[in-house]
Coordinates of C-alpha atoms in Angstrom, one line a residue:
Chain A
M874 CA 77.9 112.8 8.8
Y875 CA 81.5 111.6 7.8
A876 CA 84.3 111.4 10.1
P877 CA 85.5 113.3 12.1
L878 CA 82.1 114.9 13.3
E879 CA 82.4 118.3 15.0
P880 CA 83.3 118.2 18.6
H881 CA 80.5 118.0 21.2
G882 CA 79.7 121.6 22.0
G883 CA 81.2 122.7 18.7
R884 CA 84.9 123.4 19.9
L885 CA 87.5 121.1 20.8
V886 CA 88.8 121.9 24.2
Y887 CA 92.9 122.0 24.2
N888 CA 94.2 123.6 27.5
V889 CA 97.7 122.5 27.5
V890 CA 100.6 124.7 27.5
E891 CA 103.6 123.1 26.2
D892 CA 105.9 126.5 26.1
K893 CA 107.9 126.2 29.3
D894 CA 108.4 129.9 29.8
K895 CA 105.0 130.4 29.4
A896 CA 104.0 127.8 32.0
A897 CA 106.4 129.3 34.5
N898 CA 104.8 132.5 34.2
M899 CA 101.4 131.0 34.7
A900 CA 102.4 129.3 37.9
A901 CA 104.6 132.0 39.4
G902 CA 103.6 132.9 42.9
L903 CA 100.6 130.5 42.9
T904 CA 99.6 128.5 46.0
K905 CA 100.4 124.9 45.4
L906 CA 98.0 122.1 46.1
E907 CA 98.5 118.5 45.5
V908 CA 96.0 116.5 43.7
E909 CA 95.0 113.7 46.0
P910 CA 93.3 110.2 45.4
T911 CA 89.8 109.5 46.4
L912 CA 90.0 106.4 49.1
G913 CA 87.6 103.9 49.7
P914 CA 86.3 103.0 53.2
D915 CA 89.2 100.5 53.4
G916 CA 91.8 103.1 52.3
A917 CA 92.2 101.8 48.7
P918 CA 92.5 104.1 46.2
I919 CA 89.3 104.4 44.0
R920 CA 89.8 107.5 41.9
N921 CA 92.6 110.1 41.2
P922 CA 91.2 113.6 39.9
Y923 CA 94.4 113.9 37.9
R924 CA 92.7 111.8 35.2
E925 CA 90.0 114.0 35.1
V926 CA 92.2 117.0 34.9
M927 CA 94.0 115.3 31.8
S928 CA 90.9 114.4 30.1
I929 CA 89.4 117.7 30.5
A930 CA 92.5 119.8 29.3
Y931 CA 93.0 117.4 26.4
G932 CA 89.6 117.7 25.2
F933 CA 88.2 114.3 25.8
F934 CA 85.3 115.7 27.6
S935 CA 84.9 119.0 25.4
P936 CA 83.0 121.4 25.9
V937 CA 84.0 121.0 29.5
E938 CA 86.9 123.3 30.6
G939 CA 87.0 122.6 34.1
F940 CA 85.6 121.2 37.4
M941 CA 82.0 122.2 38.0
T942 CA 80.2 124.8 40.1
R943 CA 77.5 123.7 42.5
N944 CA 75.0 125.0 40.1
E945 CA 76.2 123.2 37.2
V946 CA 76.5 120.0 39.4
E947 CA 72.7 120.6 40.1
S948 CA 71.9 121.0 36.5
I949 CA 73.9 117.8 35.7
V950 CA 72.0 115.7 38.3
K951 CA 68.5 117.3 37.4
E952 CA 68.9 116.9 33.7
R953 CA 72.1 115.9 32.5
R954 CA 72.9 119.3 30.9
L955 CA 75.9 121.6 31.5
L956 CA 74.9 125.4 32.2
S957 CA 75.6 125.9 28.6
G958 CA 72.6 123.3 27.7
W959 CA 75.1 120.7 26.2
L960 CA 74.3 117.2 27.4
F961 CA 76.6 115.9 29.9
P962 CA 76.2 112.9 32.3
F963 CA 78.5 113.1 35.3
P964 CA 79.4 115.9 37.8
L965 CA 83.2 116.6 37.6
I966 CA 84.1 117.6 41.1
F967 CA 87.5 118.6 42.5
D968 CA 87.0 117.8 46.1
I969 CA 89.2 118.9 49.0
D970 CA 89.3 118.8 52.9
E971 CA 88.3 121.9 54.6
E972 CA 91.7 122.0 56.7
K973 CA 93.6 121.6 53.3
L974 CA 91.5 124.7 52.0
K975 CA 92.2 126.7 54.9
A976 CA 95.9 126.0 55.0
A977 CA 96.1 126.7 51.2
G978 CA 94.1 130.1 52.1
V979 CA 92.7 130.1 48.3
K980 CA 89.6 131.9 47.4
E981 CA 87.3 132.6 44.5
G982 CA 89.1 134.5 41.8
D983 CA 92.5 133.1 42.7
S984 CA 94.5 130.7 40.6
V985 CA 96.0 127.5 42.1
F986 CA 98.9 125.5 41.2
L987 CA 98.1 121.8 41.1
T988 CA 101.0 119.4 41.7
L989 CA 100.9 115.8 41.0
K990 CA 103.3 113.5 43.2
G991 CA 104.9 116.7 44.2
R992 CA 105.7 117.6 40.6
P993 CA 104.1 120.6 38.7
F994 CA 101.1 119.7 36.9
A995 CA 98.2 122.2 36.2
V996 CA 96.6 125.5 37.3
M997 CA 93.1 125.9 38.2
K998 CA 91.4 129.4 37.9
I999 CA 89.1 129.1 40.9
E1000 CA 85.7 130.1 39.9
E1001 CA 83.8 129.0 43.1
V1002 CA 84.6 127.3 46.2
W1003 CA 81.5 125.3 47.3
K1004 CA 80.5 122.6 50.1
L1005 CA 79.1 119.4 48.9
P1006 CA 75.5 118.3 50.1
D1007 CA 75.2 115.0 52.0
R1008 CA 77.4 112.5 49.8
K1009 CA 75.2 109.8 50.1
E1010 CA 72.4 111.8 48.6
L1011 CA 74.8 113.3 46.0
A1012 CA 75.6 109.7 45.0
D1013 CA 72.1 108.7 44.8
A1014 CA 71.3 111.7 42.7
V1015 CA 74.1 111.1 40.3
F1016 CA 73.0 107.3 39.6
G1017 CA 69.4 107.4 40.3
T1018 CA 67.1 105.0 42.5
P1019 CA 64.6 102.4 41.8
E1020 CA 61.9 104.6 43.1
K1021 CA 62.8 107.5 40.9
N1022 CA 64.4 106.0 38.0
G1023 CA 62.5 102.6 37.7
E1024 CA 62.6 102.4 33.9
V1025 CA 66.2 101.3 34.1
V1026 CA 67.3 101.3 37.8
K1027 CA 66.6 98.0 39.3
R1028 CA 68.4 97.9 42.6
R1029 CA 69.5 100.8 45.0
F1030 CA 73.0 101.7 44.8
D1031 CA 75.4 100.9 47.5
E1032 CA 79.1 100.8 48.5
K1033 CA 79.8 97.8 46.4
H1034 CA 79.1 99.8 43.4
P1035 CA 82.5 101.5 42.5
G1036 CA 81.1 104.7 40.8
W1037 CA 78.4 105.3 43.6
L1038 CA 81.4 104.9 46.1
I1039 CA 83.6 107.5 44.4
Y1040 CA 80.9 110.2 44.9
R1041 CA 80.1 108.9 48.5
M1042 CA 83.7 109.2 49.5
M1043 CA 84.3 112.7 48.2
R1044 CA 85.8 115.2 50.5
P1045 CA 83.5 117.9 51.7
V1046 CA 84.5 121.1 49.9
A1047 CA 84.8 121.6 46.1
L1048 CA 86.9 123.7 43.9
A1049 CA 85.3 124.8 40.5
G1050 CA 87.1 126.3 37.6
K1051 CA 89.0 126.0 34.4
V1052 CA 92.0 123.6 34.5
T1053 CA 95.2 123.9 32.2
V1054 CA 97.8 121.4 32.1
I1055 CA 101.3 123.3 32.3
N1056 CA 103.5 120.3 32.4
P1057 CA 102.6 117.9 29.9
P1058 CA 103.2 114.4 31.3
S1059 CA 104.9 111.6 29.5
F1060 CA 103.3 108.3 29.4
K1061 CA 104.7 105.1 30.8
E1062 CA 104.8 101.9 28.8
P1063 CA 102.7 100.4 27.7
Y1064 CA 100.2 103.5 27.8
S1065 CA 102.4 105.8 25.5
R1066 CA 101.6 104.0 22.5
F1067 CA 97.8 104.1 23.2
W1068 CA 97.7 108.0 24.1
M1069 CA 95.9 109.8 21.3
P1070 CA 94.3 112.7 22.6
P1071 CA 91.2 114.1 20.3
H1072 CA 93.2 116.5 18.2
K1073 CA 95.6 113.6 17.4
S1074 CA 92.9 111.0 16.9
R1075 CA 91.0 113.2 14.6
E1076 CA 94.1 113.7 12.6
Y1077 CA 94.8 109.9 12.3
V1078 CA 91.2 109.4 11.3
R1079 CA 91.6 111.9 8.5
Q1080 CA 95.1 110.6 7.3
R1081 CA 93.6 107.1 7.2
G1082 CA 90.7 108.5 5.0
W1083 CA 88.2 106.8 7.4
K1084 CA 84.6 108.0 6.9
I1085 CA 82.6 105.7 9.1
V1086 CA 84.4 105.0 12.3
V1087 CA 82.7 102.8 15.0
A1088 CA 83.8 103.4 18.6
H1089 CA 84.2 100.5 20.9
Q1090 CA 84.2 101.1 24.7
T1091 CA 86.3 98.7 26.6
R1092 CA 87.4 98.0 30.4
N1093 CA 87.9 94.5 29.1
V1094 CA 90.4 92.1 27.6
P1095 CA 88.5 90.9 24.5
H1096 CA 86.8 87.7 23.9
I1097 CA 85.3 86.6 20.8
G1098 CA 81.9 87.9 21.6
H1099 CA 83.5 91.4 21.8
E1100 CA 85.3 90.8 18.5
M1101 CA 81.9 90.0 17.0
L1102 CA 80.4 93.0 18.2
M1103 CA 83.1 95.1 17.0
K1104 CA 83.1 93.7 13.4
R1105 CA 79.4 93.2 13.0
A1106 CA 78.6 97.0 14.4
M1107 CA 81.2 98.2 11.6
F1108 CA 79.0 96.7 9.0
V1109 CA 75.7 97.9 10.5
A1110 CA 77.3 101.6 10.8
G1111 CA 78.2 101.5 7.3
G1112 CA 74.7 101.2 5.9
D1113 CA 74.9 101.0 2.3
R1114 CA 78.4 99.8 2.4
P1115 CA 80.8 98.4 5.2
G1116 CA 82.3 100.9 7.7
D1117 CA 85.9 101.6 7.5
A1118 CA 87.2 101.1 11.0
V1119 CA 86.8 100.1 14.7
L1120 CA 88.3 102.9 17.0
V1121 CA 88.8 100.9 20.3
N1122 CA 88.8 103.3 23.4
A1123 CA 89.9 101.8 26.6
I1124 CA 88.9 103.4 29.9
I1125 CA 92.2 103.6 32.1
G1126 CA 92.0 104.1 35.7
A1127 CA 90.9 102.7 39.1
K1128 CA 88.5 99.8 38.4
R1129 CA 86.6 97.5 40.3
P1130 CA 88.5 94.4 42.1
G1131 CA 87.9 91.6 39.7
D1132 CA 88.3 93.7 36.4
Y1133 CA 91.3 93.0 34.1
V1134 CA 94.4 95.2 34.7
D1135 CA 94.9 98.3 32.4
E1136 CA 98.0 97.0 30.7
A1137 CA 96.3 93.8 29.6
I1138 CA 93.1 95.4 28.4
L1139 CA 95.2 97.6 26.1
E1140 CA 97.6 95.0 24.9
G1141 CA 94.9 92.5 24.5
H1142 CA 93.1 94.6 22.1
E1143 CA 96.1 95.4 20.2
A1144 CA 96.9 91.7 19.9
L1145 CA 93.7 91.5 17.8
N1146 CA 95.3 93.5 15.2
K1147 CA 98.8 92.3 15.8
A1148 CA 97.8 88.8 15.3
G1149 CA 95.8 89.6 12.3
Y1150 CA 92.2 89.3 13.4
F1151 CA 91.7 92.9 12.5
H1152 CA 93.8 94.6 9.7
P1153 CA 95.6 97.6 11.4
N1154 CA 94.1 99.7 8.5
R1155 CA 90.7 99.0 10.0
H1156 CA 91.3 99.1 13.8
V1157 CA 93.0 101.2 15.9
V1158 CA 93.4 101.1 19.9
T1159 CA 93.5 104.2 22.0
M1160 CA 92.6 105.2 25.7
T1161 CA 91.0 107.8 27.9
L1162 CA 92.0 108.4 31.6
W1163 CA 88.9 108.1 33.7
D1164 CA 88.0 106.1 36.8
M1165 CA 84.9 104.5 35.5
R1166 CA 81.7 105.3 37.3
Y1167 CA 80.1 102.0 36.0
G1168 CA 77.3 104.1 35.2
N1169 CA 75.5 102.0 32.1
P1170 CA 73.1 104.3 30.4
L1171 CA 74.9 107.5 31.9
E1172 CA 78.4 106.2 31.2
S1173 CA 77.3 105.6 27.5
I1174 CA 76.7 109.5 27.3
L1175 CA 80.1 110.1 28.4
H1176 CA 81.3 107.5 26.2
G1177 CA 79.5 108.9 23.2
I1178 CA 80.9 112.4 24.0
I1179 CA 84.5 111.1 24.4
R1180 CA 84.5 109.2 21.1
Q1181 CA 82.6 111.9 19.0
N1182 CA 85.6 114.0 20.1
L1183 CA 88.0 111.5 19.3
G1184 CA 86.6 111.4 15.7
A1185 CA 84.1 108.4 15.6
T1186 CA 80.9 108.6 13.7
H1187 CA 79.1 105.8 15.4
H1188 CA 79.2 104.2 18.9
M1189 CA 78.5 100.6 19.5
F1190 CA 76.4 99.7 22.7
G1191 CA 76.1 96.1 23.7
R1192 CA 74.4 94.2 26.6
D1193 CA 75.3 95.4 30.2
H1194 CA 77.3 98.5 28.8
A1195 CA 79.8 99.9 31.4
A1196 CA 77.8 98.1 34.2
T1197 CA 78.8 96.1 37.2
G1198 CA 76.3 93.9 39.3
D1199 CA 72.7 94.2 38.8
Y1200 CA 71.9 97.9 39.7
Y1201 CA 70.7 98.7 36.1
D1202 CA 68.4 96.9 33.4
P1203 CA 71.0 95.1 31.0
Y1204 CA 69.8 97.1 28.2
A1205 CA 69.5 100.3 30.0
T1206 CA 71.9 101.9 27.5
Q1207 CA 69.8 100.7 24.6
Y1208 CA 66.5 102.1 26.3
L1209 CA 68.2 105.5 26.5
W1210 CA 69.6 105.6 23.0
T1211 CA 66.3 104.6 21.5
R1212 CA 63.7 106.3 23.9
G1213 CA 65.6 108.7 26.2
L1214 CA 65.4 108.5 30.0
P1215 CA 62.7 111.1 31.1
S1216 CA 63.3 110.4 34.8
Y1217 CA 66.8 111.7 34.3
G1218 CA 65.5 114.6 32.3
I1219 CA 66.7 113.3 29.2
N1220 CA 63.3 113.3 27.2
E1221 CA 64.7 112.2 23.9
P1222 CA 67.8 109.8 22.9
P1223 CA 71.1 111.7 23.2
H1224 CA 71.8 112.1 19.5
V1225 CA 68.3 113.2 18.8
T1226 CA 67.8 116.0 21.6
D1227 CA 68.8 119.7 21.2
K1228 CA 72.6 120.3 22.2
G1229 CA 72.9 116.4 22.3
L1230 CA 75.4 114.4 20.5
R1231 CA 76.2 113.9 16.8
I1232 CA 77.6 110.4 17.1
R1233 CA 75.0 107.7 16.3
P1234 CA 74.4 104.6 18.4
V1235 CA 74.8 101.0 17.1
N1236 CA 72.6 99.3 19.4
L1237 CA 73.5 95.5 19.6
G1238 CA 72.3 92.6 21.7
E1239 CA 74.7 89.6 22.6
F1240 CA 76.5 87.4 20.1
A1241 CA 77.2 83.7 21.3
Y1242 CA 78.6 80.7 20.0
C1243 CA 76.2 78.1 18.5
P1244 CA 77.7 74.6 18.3
V1245 CA 75.2 73.6 15.8
C1246 CA 75.8 76.4 13.4
G1247 CA 79.6 76.3 14.2
E1248 CA 79.6 79.9 14.4
Y1249 CA 78.9 83.0 16.2
T1250 CA 75.1 84.0 16.1
Y1251 CA 72.9 86.9 17.3
L1252 CA 70.8 86.6 20.5
G1253 CA 68.9 89.9 19.9
I1254 CA 67.9 92.6 22.3
S1255 CA 64.8 92.7 24.9
Y1256 CA 63.8 95.6 27.2
G1257 CA 60.6 97.0 27.9
D1258 CA 58.2 96.0 25.4
Y1259 CA 60.8 95.6 22.8
K1260 CA 62.0 92.1 21.7
E1261 CA 64.2 90.9 18.9
A1262 CA 64.0 87.3 17.9
P1263 CA 67.4 85.4 17.9
L1264 CA 69.0 84.8 14.5
C1265 CA 69.1 81.0 14.7
G1266 CA 66.8 78.7 16.0
H1267 CA 69.3 76.5 18.2
T1268 CA 70.6 77.1 21.8
P1269 CA 73.6 79.1 21.7
E1270 CA 76.4 79.4 24.3
R1271 CA 76.6 82.8 26.1
I1272 CA 79.9 84.1 27.0
S1273 CA 80.0 86.1 30.1
G1274 CA 83.0 88.1 30.7
S1275 CA 83.0 87.1 34.4
F1276 CA 82.4 83.4 33.6
L1277 CA 85.5 83.6 31.4
R1278 CA 87.6 85.2 34.3
G1279 CA 86.5 82.3 36.4
V1280 CA 88.2 79.9 33.8
I1281 CA 91.2 81.9 33.5
I1282 CA 91.9 82.2 37.3
E1283 CA 91.5 78.5 37.6
G1284 CA 94.5 78.0 35.5
L1285 CA 92.7 76.8 32.1
R1286 CA 93.3 78.1 28.6
P1287 CA 90.1 79.4 27.4
P1288 CA 88.9 77.6 24.2
K1289 CA 89.6 79.0 21.1
V1290 CA 86.1 79.7 20.1
V1291 CA 86.0 81.7 23.2
M1292 CA 89.2 83.8 23.3
R1293 CA 92.0 84.1 20.9
P1294 CA 95.2 82.4 22.2
E1295 CA 97.4 85.7 21.5
V1296 CA 94.8 87.4 23.7
Y1297 CA 95.2 84.9 26.5
D1298 CA 99.0 85.3 26.4
V1299 CA 98.7 88.9 27.1
I1300 CA 96.7 88.2 30.1
V1301 CA 99.3 85.7 31.3
K1302 CA 102.2 88.2 30.6
W1303 CA 100.6 90.7 33.0
W1304 CA 99.7 88.0 35.2
R1305 CA 103.4 87.3 35.8
V1306 CA 104.2 90.9 36.4
Y1307 CA 101.3 91.4 39.2
G1308 CA 101.1 87.9 40.3
Y1309 CA 97.3 88.1 39.5
P1310 CA 95.4 88.7 36.4
Y1311 CA 92.7 91.0 37.7
V1312 CA 92.7 94.3 39.8
T1313 CA 93.3 93.8 43.4
D1314 CA 93.8 96.3 46.2
K1315 CA 97.3 95.7 45.8
Y1316 CA 97.2 96.5 42.1
L1317 CA 95.3 99.7 43.0
K1318 CA 97.9 100.9 45.4
I1319 CA 100.6 100.2 42.9
K1320 CA 98.7 102.1 40.2
E1321 CA 98.1 104.9 42.5
Q1322 CA 101.7 105.2 43.5
E1323 CA 103.0 104.9 39.9
L1324 CA 100.3 106.3 37.8
E1325 CA 100.3 106.0 33.9
V1326 CA 102.3 109.2 33.6
E1327 CA 105.7 110.8 34.5
L1328 CA 106.2 114.4 35.2
Q1329 CA 109.3 116.2 34.9
Chain B
M820 CA 69.6 91.7 44.2
S821 CA 66.4 90.6 42.8
S822 CA 64.6 87.4 44.2
G823 CA 65.1 84.2 42.5
V824 CA 67.7 81.4 42.5
Y825 CA 71.2 82.2 41.4
K826 CA 73.9 79.6 40.3
I827 CA 77.6 78.9 40.5
G828 CA 79.3 77.2 37.9
L829 CA 81.8 74.7 38.7
L830 CA 84.3 73.8 36.0
I831 CA 85.0 70.3 35.7
D832 CA 88.2 68.9 34.4
E833 CA 89.2 65.1 34.0
K834 CA 90.3 64.8 37.7
R835 CA 87.1 66.3 39.1
Y836 CA 85.2 64.4 36.5
E837 CA 86.4 61.2 37.9
A838 CA 85.2 62.1 41.6
I839 CA 81.6 62.9 40.5
K840 CA 80.9 60.8 37.4
N841 CA 79.0 58.2 39.4
L842 CA 76.6 60.7 41.4
P843 CA 73.3 61.3 40.3
F844 CA 73.8 65.0 39.3
A845 CA 76.9 64.1 36.9
S846 CA 74.3 63.6 34.2
K847 CA 73.3 67.3 34.6
M848 CA 76.7 68.5 33.8
K849 CA 76.9 70.8 30.7
S850 CA 79.3 70.6 27.8
M851 CA 80.4 73.9 26.5
F852 CA 81.9 75.1 23.5
G853 CA 82.3 72.2 21.5
G854 CA 83.2 70.0 24.6
E855 CA 86.2 71.9 25.5
I856 CA 84.6 72.8 29.1
R857 CA 82.5 70.9 31.2
M858 CA 80.5 72.9 33.8
L859 CA 78.2 71.7 36.8
E860 CA 75.8 74.2 37.7
V861 CA 74.9 74.4 41.4
E862 CA 71.8 76.4 42.5
V863 CA 72.0 79.1 45.2
D864 CA 69.1 80.4 47.0
E865 CA 68.6 84.0 48.1
D866 CA 70.0 83.8 51.5
T867 CA 72.9 81.9 50.6
A868 CA 73.8 84.1 47.7
K869 CA 73.8 87.1 50.2
K870 CA 75.8 85.2 52.4
I871 CA 78.5 84.4 49.7
L872 CA 78.5 88.3 48.4
A873 CA 79.1 89.4 52.0
A874 CA 82.0 87.1 52.5
F875 CA 83.6 87.9 49.2
P876 CA 83.7 91.5 48.2
S877 CA 85.0 91.0 44.7
A878 CA 82.1 88.5 44.0
R879 CA 79.0 89.7 42.0
V880 CA 76.1 88.4 40.0
D881 CA 76.7 88.4 36.4
A882 CA 74.1 89.1 33.6
R883 CA 73.1 85.7 33.5
G884 CA 72.4 85.3 37.3
F885 CA 75.5 83.4 38.1
L886 CA 77.7 84.4 41.0
E887 CA 81.1 85.1 39.4
D888 CA 84.7 86.2 40.7
L889 CA 84.5 84.0 43.5
P890 CA 87.8 83.1 45.0
V891 CA 89.4 79.9 43.7
A892 CA 89.7 78.7 47.4
F893 CA 85.7 78.9 47.7
K894 CA 85.1 76.9 44.5
S895 CA 87.4 74.2 45.3
A896 CA 85.8 73.8 48.7
L897 CA 82.3 73.7 47.3
F898 CA 83.5 71.2 44.9
E899 CA 84.9 69.2 47.7
A900 CA 81.6 69.7 49.7
V901 CA 79.5 68.6 46.7
V902 CA 81.7 65.3 46.5
E903 CA 81.5 64.8 50.3
T904 CA 77.7 65.2 50.6
K905 CA 76.8 64.0 47.3
S906 CA 74.7 67.0 46.9
V907 CA 74.5 70.0 44.7
G908 CA 72.0 71.5 47.4
K909 CA 72.0 73.2 50.7
E910 CA 74.1 70.7 52.4
A911 CA 76.9 71.2 50.3
F912 CA 76.7 75.0 51.1
E913 CA 76.4 74.3 54.9
K914 CA 79.4 72.3 54.7
V915 CA 81.3 75.1 53.2
F916 CA 80.1 77.7 55.7
Q917 CA 81.4 75.4 58.3
K918 CA 84.9 76.5 57.3
I919 CA 84.3 79.7 56.0
D920 CA 86.7 81.5 58.0
Q921 CA 89.5 79.2 56.8
I922 CA 88.3 79.7 53.2
K923 CA 88.1 83.5 53.7
E924 CA 91.8 83.3 55.0
A925 CA 92.9 81.4 52.0
A926 CA 91.0 83.6 49.7
K927 CA 92.8 86.8 51.2
K928 CA 96.2 85.4 50.0
E929 CA 94.6 84.6 46.8
K930 CA 93.5 88.2 46.3
E931 CA 97.1 89.2 46.1
Y932 CA 98.7 86.1 44.3
V933 CA 97.7 83.2 42.1
P934 CA 100.6 81.5 40.5
P935 CA 100.4 82.1 36.8
P936 CA 100.0 79.1 34.4

């Protein structure tokens, strides 16, 4: 059970062609098809499938090798399994307009040359061309409904939920098939120093000699509550000795307005080891390209897959994991990883079930500052009939990330017991660049225009 | 949205404190994180919460039941209304909704730019 664990599905995908001659041969004579963003009802970009192409081809989503067929999507929404039987939570759909399909004139069995911003990018071998069902029904099937999934879904999903909206706004036709990146992009600053795909990440873990590695999912600039979760999770994961390291993996892509900008998320976490709050020998910050679906328990499965593939042995899950709003129970992820979610076809926890994950969960509740103890203390978890007692008998002060965002936007420096000053300075640095500390429609448009990568 | 009462937390600095210190609800103010922040919690009923969420797409209810990610313009207007009506109840929100278009306009600009500290 030492790091790195075997990849999900047993084999790490690496469908990237670096040899330029080989790449040219693969693309020769193929029809070009531009990768286009998914737009929200107001025209704001909410997803760019290039991020999925990258994450598939570089092995983050192993064993997935391409965009899914209709049967595979049906299998996913029915029981969260690929056709091979391996656990996977979300449909990966390459959607296009009917007119565009007609104009391209491609059909099953063909290969298509994917371009990004007009530049050569990838090749897809088309296994199937299929029509999406009613997109609203698809989105509901992906995320669940209070009627069908009442153990964790508390409220019907709607347009305000960014992940639901991605499926709702998909184009009507899908191309399914294996993707291969034939023109590996270079990453822009600051992304380049955080890009460590699975084969490299696993090598990094080996070189460091780390045996127990706890993954931390983030779409946030870290406050001290997050730092406590990371540090305590490392000790929990170690069992009879402290764990070795925390592998922070940030999700980079289109996010909901109000989240922090991606650059600040990455550099904010990096600031923790630059400023010495973590020793760099016990902490690394990396990234995954993915337009977050905010699917709480479902997203936690994807996170488990990604981080197992990156080489982690454990994954820390906190309250409201990868969530937005009050659609899910705040401890839906802990419910999944302790009991399974039978209404989604997952009858056992993901790390227990056959063809499930090998990475192990560290389920934690919140940490909060106790003014009486003068330190961070544990508040415990409660869901269903399970309830943990808090660690201290006082009334600690909970930190909500969104509360903290309110403090920041009003121009106040957060107290040191809430956020490290070096992390706050990173927020202000990127605030100066974009004129705003959080994601806005303007930021999403800039991000869509520029992306995180450059292609030659 | 589940039923129940939501809250909005108004951050109170020294200037704001001067404006409300003699009002009855001033004693309800919470001192947080060793006294580095004070907060006045304003209760929001279901209907008002729905109206606020509809007016401001980036707003949301957080894990504690607080309405968060509200525009700075809305929070400032709410604070002014609290002072004006001497109330942390419905009267204050009515006052705010009288000029909601103006607030939304200000919030639109704010969505693109807020000067960094």
